[in-house]
XYZ file of C-alpha atoms in Angstrom:
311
model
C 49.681 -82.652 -5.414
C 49.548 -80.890 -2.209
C 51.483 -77.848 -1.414
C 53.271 -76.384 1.857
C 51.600 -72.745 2.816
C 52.002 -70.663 6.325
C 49.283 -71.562 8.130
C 48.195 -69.762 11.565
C 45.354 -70.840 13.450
C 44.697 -69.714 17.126
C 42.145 -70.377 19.937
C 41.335 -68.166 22.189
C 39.715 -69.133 25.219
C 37.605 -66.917 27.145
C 26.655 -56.713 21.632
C 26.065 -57.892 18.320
C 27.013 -56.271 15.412
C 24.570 -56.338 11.554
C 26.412 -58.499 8.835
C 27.803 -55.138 6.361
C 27.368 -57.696 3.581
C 25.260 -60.141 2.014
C 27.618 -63.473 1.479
C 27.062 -63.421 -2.709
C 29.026 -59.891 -2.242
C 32.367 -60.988 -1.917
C 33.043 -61.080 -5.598
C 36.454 -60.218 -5.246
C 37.165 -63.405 -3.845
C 35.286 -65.088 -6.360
C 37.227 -63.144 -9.499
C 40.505 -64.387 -8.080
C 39.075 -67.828 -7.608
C 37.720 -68.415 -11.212
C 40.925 -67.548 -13.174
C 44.063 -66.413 -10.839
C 46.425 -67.083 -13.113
C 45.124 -64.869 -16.225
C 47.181 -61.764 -15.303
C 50.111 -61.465 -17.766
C 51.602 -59.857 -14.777
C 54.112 -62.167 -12.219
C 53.692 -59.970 -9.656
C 50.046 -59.753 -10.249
C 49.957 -63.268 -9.976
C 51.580 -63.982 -6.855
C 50.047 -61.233 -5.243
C 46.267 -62.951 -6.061
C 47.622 -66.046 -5.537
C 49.102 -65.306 -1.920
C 45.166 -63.279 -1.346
C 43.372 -66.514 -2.104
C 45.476 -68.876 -0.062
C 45.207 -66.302 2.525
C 41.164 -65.812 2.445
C 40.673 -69.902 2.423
C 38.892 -69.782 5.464
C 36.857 -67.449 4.673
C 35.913 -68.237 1.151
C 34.978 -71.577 2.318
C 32.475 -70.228 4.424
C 31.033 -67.981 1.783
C 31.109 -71.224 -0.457
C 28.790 -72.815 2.255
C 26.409 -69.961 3.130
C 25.771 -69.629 -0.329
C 25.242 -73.333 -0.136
C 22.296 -73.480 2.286
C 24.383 -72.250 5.310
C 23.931 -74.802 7.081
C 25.911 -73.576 10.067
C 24.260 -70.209 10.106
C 27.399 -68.120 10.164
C 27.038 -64.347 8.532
C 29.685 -62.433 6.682
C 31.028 -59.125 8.898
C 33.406 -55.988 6.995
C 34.691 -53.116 7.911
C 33.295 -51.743 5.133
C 31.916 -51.736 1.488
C 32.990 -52.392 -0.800
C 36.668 -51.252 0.244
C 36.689 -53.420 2.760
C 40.410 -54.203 4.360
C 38.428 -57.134 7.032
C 36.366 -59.793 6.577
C 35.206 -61.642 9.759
C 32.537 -64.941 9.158
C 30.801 -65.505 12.310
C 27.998 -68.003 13.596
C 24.358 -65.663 13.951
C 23.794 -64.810 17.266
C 21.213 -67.416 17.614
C 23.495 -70.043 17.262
C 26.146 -68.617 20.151
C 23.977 -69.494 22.922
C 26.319 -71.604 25.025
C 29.146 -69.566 26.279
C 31.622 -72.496 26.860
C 31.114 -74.096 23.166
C 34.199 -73.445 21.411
C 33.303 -75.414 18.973
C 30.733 -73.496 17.440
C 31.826 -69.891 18.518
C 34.490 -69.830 16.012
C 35.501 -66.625 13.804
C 37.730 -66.472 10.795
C 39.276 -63.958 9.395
C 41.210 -62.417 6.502
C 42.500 -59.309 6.502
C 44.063 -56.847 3.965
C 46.016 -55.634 6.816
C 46.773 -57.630 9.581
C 48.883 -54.738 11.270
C 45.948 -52.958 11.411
C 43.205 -55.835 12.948
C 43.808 -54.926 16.402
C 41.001 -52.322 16.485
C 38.568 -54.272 15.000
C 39.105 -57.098 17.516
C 38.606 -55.582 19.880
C 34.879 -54.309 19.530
C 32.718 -56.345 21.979
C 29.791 -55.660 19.594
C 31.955 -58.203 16.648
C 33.997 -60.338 19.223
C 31.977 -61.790 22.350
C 35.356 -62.133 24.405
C 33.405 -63.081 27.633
C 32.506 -66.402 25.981
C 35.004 -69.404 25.069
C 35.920 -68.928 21.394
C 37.947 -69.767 18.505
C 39.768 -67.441 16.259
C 40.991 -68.773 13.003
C 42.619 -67.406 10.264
C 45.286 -68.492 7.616
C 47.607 -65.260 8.301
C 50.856 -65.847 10.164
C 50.427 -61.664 11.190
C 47.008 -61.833 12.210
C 48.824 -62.946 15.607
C 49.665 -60.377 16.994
C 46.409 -58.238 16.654
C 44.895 -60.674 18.091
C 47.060 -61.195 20.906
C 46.772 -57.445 21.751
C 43.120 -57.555 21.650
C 42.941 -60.827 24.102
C 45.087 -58.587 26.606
C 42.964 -55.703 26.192
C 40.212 -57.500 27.532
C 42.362 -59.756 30.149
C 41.756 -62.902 27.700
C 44.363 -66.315 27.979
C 45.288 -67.397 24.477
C 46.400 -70.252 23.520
C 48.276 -70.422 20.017
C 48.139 -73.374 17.462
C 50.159 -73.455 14.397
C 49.976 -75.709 11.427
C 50.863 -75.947 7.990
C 48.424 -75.214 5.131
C 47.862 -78.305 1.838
C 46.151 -77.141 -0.949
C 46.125 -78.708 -4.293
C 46.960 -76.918 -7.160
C 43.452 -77.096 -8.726
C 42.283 -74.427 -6.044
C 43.689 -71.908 -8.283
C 41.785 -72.648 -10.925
C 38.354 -73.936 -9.123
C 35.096 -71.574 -10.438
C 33.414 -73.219 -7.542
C 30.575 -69.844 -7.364
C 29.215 -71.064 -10.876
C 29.740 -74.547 -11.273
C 28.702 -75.711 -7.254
C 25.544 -77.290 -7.308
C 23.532 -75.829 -4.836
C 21.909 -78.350 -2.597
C 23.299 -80.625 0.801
C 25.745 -83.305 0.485
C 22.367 -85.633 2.002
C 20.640 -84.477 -1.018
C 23.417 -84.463 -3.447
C 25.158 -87.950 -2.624
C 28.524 -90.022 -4.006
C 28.606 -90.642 -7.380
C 27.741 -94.433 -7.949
C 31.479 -95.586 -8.912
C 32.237 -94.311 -5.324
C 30.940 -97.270 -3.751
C 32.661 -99.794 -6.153
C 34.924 -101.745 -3.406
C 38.409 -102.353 -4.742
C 39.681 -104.912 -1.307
C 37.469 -107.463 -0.527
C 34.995 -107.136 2.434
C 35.764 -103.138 2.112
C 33.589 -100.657 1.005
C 33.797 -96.966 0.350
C 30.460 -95.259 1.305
C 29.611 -92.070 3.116
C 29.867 -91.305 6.656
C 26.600 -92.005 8.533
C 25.353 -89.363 11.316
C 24.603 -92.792 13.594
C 28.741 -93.059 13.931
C 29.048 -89.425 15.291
C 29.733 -90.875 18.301
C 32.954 -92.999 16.976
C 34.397 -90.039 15.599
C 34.011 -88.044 18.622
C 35.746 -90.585 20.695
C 38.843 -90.592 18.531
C 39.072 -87.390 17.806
C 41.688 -85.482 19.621
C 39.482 -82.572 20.397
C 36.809 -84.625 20.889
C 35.590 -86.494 23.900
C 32.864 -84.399 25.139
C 29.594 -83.711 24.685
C 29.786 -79.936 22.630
C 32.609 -81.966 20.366
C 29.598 -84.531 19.995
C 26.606 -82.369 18.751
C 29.298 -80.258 16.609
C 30.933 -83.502 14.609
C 27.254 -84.799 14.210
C 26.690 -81.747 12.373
C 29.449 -81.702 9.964
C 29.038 -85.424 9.219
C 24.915 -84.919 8.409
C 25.396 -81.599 6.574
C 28.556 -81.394 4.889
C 30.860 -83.769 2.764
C 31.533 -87.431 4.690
C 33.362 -90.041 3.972
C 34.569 -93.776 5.447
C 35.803 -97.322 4.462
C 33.434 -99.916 6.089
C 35.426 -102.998 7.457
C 34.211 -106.529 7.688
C 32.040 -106.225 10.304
C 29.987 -103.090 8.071
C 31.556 -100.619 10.791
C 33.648 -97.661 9.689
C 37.527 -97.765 10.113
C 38.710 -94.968 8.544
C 36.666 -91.868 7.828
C 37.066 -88.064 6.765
C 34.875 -84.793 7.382
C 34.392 -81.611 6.272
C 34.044 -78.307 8.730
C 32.474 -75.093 7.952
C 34.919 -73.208 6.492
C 35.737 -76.383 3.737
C 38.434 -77.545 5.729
C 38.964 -81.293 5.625
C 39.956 -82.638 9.048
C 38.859 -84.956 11.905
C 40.621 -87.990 9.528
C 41.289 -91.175 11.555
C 42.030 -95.045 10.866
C 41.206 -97.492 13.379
C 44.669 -99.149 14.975
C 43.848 -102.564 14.150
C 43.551 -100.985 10.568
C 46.336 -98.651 10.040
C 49.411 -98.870 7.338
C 46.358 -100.703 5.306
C 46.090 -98.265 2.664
C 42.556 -97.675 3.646
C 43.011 -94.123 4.367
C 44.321 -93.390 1.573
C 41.569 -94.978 -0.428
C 39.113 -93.127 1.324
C 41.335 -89.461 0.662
C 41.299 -90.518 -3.106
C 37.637 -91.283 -4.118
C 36.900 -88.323 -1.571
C 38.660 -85.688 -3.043
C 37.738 -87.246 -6.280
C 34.167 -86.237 -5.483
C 34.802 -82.732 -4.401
C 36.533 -81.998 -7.431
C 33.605 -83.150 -9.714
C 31.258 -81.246 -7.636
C 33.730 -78.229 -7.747
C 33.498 -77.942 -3.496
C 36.907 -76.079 -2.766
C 38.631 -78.104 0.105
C 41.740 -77.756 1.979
C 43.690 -79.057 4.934
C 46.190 -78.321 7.605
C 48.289 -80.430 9.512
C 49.966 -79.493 13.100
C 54.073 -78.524 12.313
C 55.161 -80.936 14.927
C 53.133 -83.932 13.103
C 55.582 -84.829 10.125
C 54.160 -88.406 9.668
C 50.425 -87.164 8.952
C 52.215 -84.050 6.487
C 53.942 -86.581 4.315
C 50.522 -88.913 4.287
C 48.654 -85.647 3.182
C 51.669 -84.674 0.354
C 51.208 -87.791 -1.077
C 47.706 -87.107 -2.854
């Protein structure tokens, strides 16, 4: 079952700094993440539980850079192993095109979000002359980054949403028991592809429909949207119900940070109970692979939160 959790994520719109860390490093996150709820201690245990729903987006980077990084993002702290910041970032190589939001995305956790400002703004971690993305799953995290945005004469543009984990992401020991590998290479488990409605069929996303995703999606439509949803579909975990006609209408992605997102059904197919099909035997697989995976849903979209609660 999924649960309700503050969620803050904002865009920004809009010198190169050494990763202070390799990604295996962060072991604190991985302690909390294997057994959370071992402390005899109740404060203890809200306290780590609160750090790990905080750090999602930044643990499920580290889950996929020590998964063959696909993305080529590289772990940034203020320092070791004390660190109070943790800021996962594309490699320079990768932030070539100043106007692709898509892929010039940081997120961040912070032991202090009071204190982030500073950090922020440093040109040489942040490249505020290009259009970016800040994400993060701290409501406080706001206002440092507003400051830093007016330091450097920066337009921001706030979204909020509301966090869904399910309760095994307290317990997941994803660091020991994630097979290391792509999703290409690791596939669906054979029941996966069993149909249960007659000329349906589960089956994983193909790269060739990058295109129909990219047209429905709601921050799609363009051509950076394009190359960045072909990416998550050929490297990370994707899934679909084929219709009649062997085309996909309904489907579900992955992005780098192990957020699930970019879900859509077809009109002609909606209030079909294919979407839900396709969240089950999905989120069926990334438990058996242990792949952590959450989601967030805007505040003002109550329809898609009570879809999402329902799981």
């Amino acid at each position: 079952m999924f649960k309700l959790c503050s969620n803050k994520m904002v865009s920004e719109a809009g010198s190169e700094v050494e990763p202070l860390v390799s990604p295996g490093a962060l072991s604190e996150h991985r302690k909390y993440l294997q057994d959370p709820i071992a402390s005899t201690d109740l404060s203890e245990r809200l306290r780590i539980i609160q750090f790990l729903l905080e750090g999602l987006k930044v643990y499920g980077s580290v889950y996929h850079i020590n998964h063959g990084n696909p993305f080529n993002m590289e772990v940034l702290v203020d320092s070791w192993p004390d660190y109070q910041m943790v800021i996962i970032r594309p490699q320079k190589q990768e932030m070539t095109d100043d106007m692709d939001s898509y892929t010039n995305v940081y997120r961040i956790f912070s032991k202090d979000p009071q204190k982030s400002q500073e950090v922020l703004k440093n040109c040489e971690i942040i490249n505020w002359k290009q259009r970016l993305q800040i994400q993060g799953l701290q409501e406080s995290l706001g206002e440092g980054i507003r400051a830093a945005a007016f330091s450097k004469s920066v337009k921001v543009e706030h979204s909020t949403a509301v966090l869904l984990v399910t309760e095994d992401i307290l317990k997941l020991n994803a660091s020991n028991k994630s097979k290391f590998g792509s999703w290409a290479e690791t596939g669906h488990p054979d029941d996966d592809f069993e149909s249960e409605t007659p000329n349906f069929k589960y089956a994983q996303l193909a790269v060739s429909y990058s295109g129909l995703g990219n047209d429905n999606w709601k921050r799609g439509g363009n051509e950076r949207s394009l190359r960045f949803i072909k990416r998550c579909i050929q490297d990370l975990p994707a899934a679909c119900m084929l219709g009649p006609e062997g085309v996909p209408v309904s489907w579900v992605t992955m992005d780098p940070s192990c957020e699930v997102g970019m879900a859509y059904s077809m009109e002609k197919y909606r209030r079909t109970g294919n979407m839900a099909r396709v969240m089950v035997r999905y989120m069926k697989y990334l438990h058996q692979k242990n792949i952590p995976f959450y989601l967030s849903v805007r505040e003002e979209n109550e329809r898609s939160r009570r879809f999402v609660q329902q799981f």
